[in-house]
PDB file of C-alpha atoms in Angstrom:
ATOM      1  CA  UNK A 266      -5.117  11.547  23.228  1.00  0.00           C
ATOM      2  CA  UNK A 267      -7.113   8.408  22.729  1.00  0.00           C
ATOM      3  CA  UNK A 268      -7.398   8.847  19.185  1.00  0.00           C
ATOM      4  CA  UNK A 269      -4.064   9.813  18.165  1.00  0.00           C
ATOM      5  CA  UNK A 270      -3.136   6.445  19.666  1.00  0.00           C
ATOM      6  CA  UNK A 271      -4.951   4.365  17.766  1.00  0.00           C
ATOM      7  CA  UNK A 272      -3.103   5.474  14.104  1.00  0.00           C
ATOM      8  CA  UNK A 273       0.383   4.204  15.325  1.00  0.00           C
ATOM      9  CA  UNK A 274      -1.337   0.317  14.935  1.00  0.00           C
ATOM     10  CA  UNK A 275      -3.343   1.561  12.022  1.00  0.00           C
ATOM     11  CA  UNK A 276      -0.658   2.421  10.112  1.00  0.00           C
ATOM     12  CA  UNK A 277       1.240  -0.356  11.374  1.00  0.00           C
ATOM     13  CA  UNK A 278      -1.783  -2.951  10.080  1.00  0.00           C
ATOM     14  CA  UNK A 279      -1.973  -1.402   6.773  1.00  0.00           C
ATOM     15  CA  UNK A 280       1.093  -1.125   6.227  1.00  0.00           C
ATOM     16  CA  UNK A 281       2.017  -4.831   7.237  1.00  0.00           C
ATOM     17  CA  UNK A 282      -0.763  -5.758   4.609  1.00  0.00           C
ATOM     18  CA  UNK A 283       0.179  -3.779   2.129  1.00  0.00           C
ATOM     19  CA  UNK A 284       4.339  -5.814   2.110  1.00  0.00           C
ATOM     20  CA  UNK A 285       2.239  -8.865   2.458  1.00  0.00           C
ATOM     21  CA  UNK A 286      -0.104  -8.362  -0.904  1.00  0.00           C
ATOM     22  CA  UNK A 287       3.581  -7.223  -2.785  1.00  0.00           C
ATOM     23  CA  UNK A 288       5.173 -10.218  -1.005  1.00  0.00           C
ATOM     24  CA  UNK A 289       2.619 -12.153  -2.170  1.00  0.00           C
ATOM     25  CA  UNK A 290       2.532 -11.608  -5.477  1.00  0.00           C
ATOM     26  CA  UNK A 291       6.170 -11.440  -5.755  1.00  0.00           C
ATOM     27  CA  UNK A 292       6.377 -15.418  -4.473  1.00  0.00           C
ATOM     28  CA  UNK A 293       3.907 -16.187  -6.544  1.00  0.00           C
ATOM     29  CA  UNK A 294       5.962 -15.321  -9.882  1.00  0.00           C
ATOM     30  CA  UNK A 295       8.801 -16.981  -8.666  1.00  0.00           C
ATOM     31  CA  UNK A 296       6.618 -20.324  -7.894  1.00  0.00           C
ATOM     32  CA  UNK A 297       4.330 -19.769 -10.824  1.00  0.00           C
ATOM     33  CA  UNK A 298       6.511 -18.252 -13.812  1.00  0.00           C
ATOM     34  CA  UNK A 299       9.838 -19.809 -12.834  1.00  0.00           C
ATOM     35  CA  UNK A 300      11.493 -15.939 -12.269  1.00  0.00           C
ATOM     36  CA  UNK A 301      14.432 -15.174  -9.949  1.00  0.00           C
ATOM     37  CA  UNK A 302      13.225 -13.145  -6.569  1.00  0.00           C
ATOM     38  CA  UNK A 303      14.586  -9.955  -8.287  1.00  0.00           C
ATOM     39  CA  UNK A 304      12.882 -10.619 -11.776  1.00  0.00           C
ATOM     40  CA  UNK A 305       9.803 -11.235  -9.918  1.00  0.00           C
ATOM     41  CA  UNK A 306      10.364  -7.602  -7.995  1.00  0.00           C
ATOM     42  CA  UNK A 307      10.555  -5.871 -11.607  1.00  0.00           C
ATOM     43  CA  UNK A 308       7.431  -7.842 -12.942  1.00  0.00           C
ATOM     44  CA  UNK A 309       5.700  -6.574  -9.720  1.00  0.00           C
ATOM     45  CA  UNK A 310       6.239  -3.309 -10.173  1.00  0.00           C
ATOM     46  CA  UNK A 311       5.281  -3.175 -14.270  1.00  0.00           C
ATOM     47  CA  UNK A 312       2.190  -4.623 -13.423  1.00  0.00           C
ATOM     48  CA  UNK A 313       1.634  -2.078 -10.607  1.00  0.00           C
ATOM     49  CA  UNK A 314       2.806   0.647 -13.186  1.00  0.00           C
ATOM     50  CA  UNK A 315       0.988  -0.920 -15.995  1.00  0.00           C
ATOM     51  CA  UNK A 316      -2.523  -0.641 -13.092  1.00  0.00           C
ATOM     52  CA  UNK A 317      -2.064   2.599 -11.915  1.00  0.00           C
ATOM     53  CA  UNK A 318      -1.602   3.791 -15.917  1.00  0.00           C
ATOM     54  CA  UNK A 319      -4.914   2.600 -16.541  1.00  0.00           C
ATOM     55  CA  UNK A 320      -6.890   3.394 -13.544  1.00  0.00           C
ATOM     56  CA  UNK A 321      -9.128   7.137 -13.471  1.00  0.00           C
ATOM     57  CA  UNK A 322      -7.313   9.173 -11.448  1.00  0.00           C
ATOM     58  CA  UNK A 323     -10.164   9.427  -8.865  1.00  0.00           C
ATOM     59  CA  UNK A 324      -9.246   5.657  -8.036  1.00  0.00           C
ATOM     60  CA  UNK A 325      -5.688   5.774  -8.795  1.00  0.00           C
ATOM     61  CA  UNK A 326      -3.958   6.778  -5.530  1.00  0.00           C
ATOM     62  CA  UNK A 327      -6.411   4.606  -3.232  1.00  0.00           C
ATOM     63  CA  UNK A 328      -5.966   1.495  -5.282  1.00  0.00           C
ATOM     64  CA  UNK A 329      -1.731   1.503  -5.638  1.00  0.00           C
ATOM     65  CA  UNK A 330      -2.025   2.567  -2.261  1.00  0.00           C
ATOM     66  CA  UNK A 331      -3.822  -0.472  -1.058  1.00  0.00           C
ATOM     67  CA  UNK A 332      -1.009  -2.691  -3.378  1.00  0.00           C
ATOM     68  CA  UNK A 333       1.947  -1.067  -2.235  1.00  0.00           C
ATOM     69  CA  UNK A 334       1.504   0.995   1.266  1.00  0.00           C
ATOM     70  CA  UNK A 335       1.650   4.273  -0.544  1.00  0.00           C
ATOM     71  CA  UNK A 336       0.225   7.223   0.879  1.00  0.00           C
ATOM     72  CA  UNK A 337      -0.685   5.060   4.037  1.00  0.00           C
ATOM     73  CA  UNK A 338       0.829   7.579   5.962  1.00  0.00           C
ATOM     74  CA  UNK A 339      -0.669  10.668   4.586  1.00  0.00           C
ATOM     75  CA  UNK A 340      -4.013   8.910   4.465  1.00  0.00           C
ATOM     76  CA  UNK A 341      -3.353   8.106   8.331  1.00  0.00           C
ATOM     77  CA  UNK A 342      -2.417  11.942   9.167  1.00  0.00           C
ATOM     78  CA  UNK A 343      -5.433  13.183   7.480  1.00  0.00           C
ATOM     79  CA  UNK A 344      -7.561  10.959   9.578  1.00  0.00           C
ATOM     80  CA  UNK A 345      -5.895  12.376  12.518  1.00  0.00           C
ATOM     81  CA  UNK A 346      -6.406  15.922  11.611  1.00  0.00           C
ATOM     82  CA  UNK A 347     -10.361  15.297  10.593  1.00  0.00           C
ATOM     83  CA  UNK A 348     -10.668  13.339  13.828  1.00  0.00           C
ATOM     84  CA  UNK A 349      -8.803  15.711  16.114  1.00  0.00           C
ATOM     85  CA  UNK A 350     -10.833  18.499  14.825  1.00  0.00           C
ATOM     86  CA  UNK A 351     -14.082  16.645  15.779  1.00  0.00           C
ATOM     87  CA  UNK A 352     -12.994  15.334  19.258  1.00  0.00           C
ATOM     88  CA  UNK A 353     -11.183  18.977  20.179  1.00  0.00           C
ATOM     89  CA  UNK A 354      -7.705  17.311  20.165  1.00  0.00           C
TER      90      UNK A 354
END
């Protein structure tokens, strides 16, 4: 029970970073590039298109996943099956 626990603020953490990187950047092209908040929103996402278009696809999903929070989730319920399995659930 322990471990299953523990994902809830996992998720929550990377997650939370994840909005924060996007926020991030997304304040810094309004302060930096003069762009309205939803100009800056479009820009964000090209350049996180423009990434993942470019990256292998071995690196692909764990990299836009880190930018965005994509695939936190599924990346969180694997962790729980692998560790379930190992601690007998």
């Amino acid at each position: 029970a322990r471990t299953t626990s523990v994902f809830p603020g996992l998720l929550r953490t990377e997650l939370g970073a994840s909005v924060r990187r996007m926020k991030a950047l997304i304040q810094d092209l309004i302060a930096k590039a003069d762009l309205t908040h939803e100009q800056a929103e479009k820009v964000a996402n090209v350049v996180r298109d423009f990434i993942g278009d470019k990256l292998p696809e071995a690196i692909k999903g764990p990299v836009l996943g880190a930018l965005t929070g994509d695939n936190i989730e599924h990346a969180v319920d694997k962790a729980r099956d692998l560790l379930g399995g190992l601690v007998g659930k």
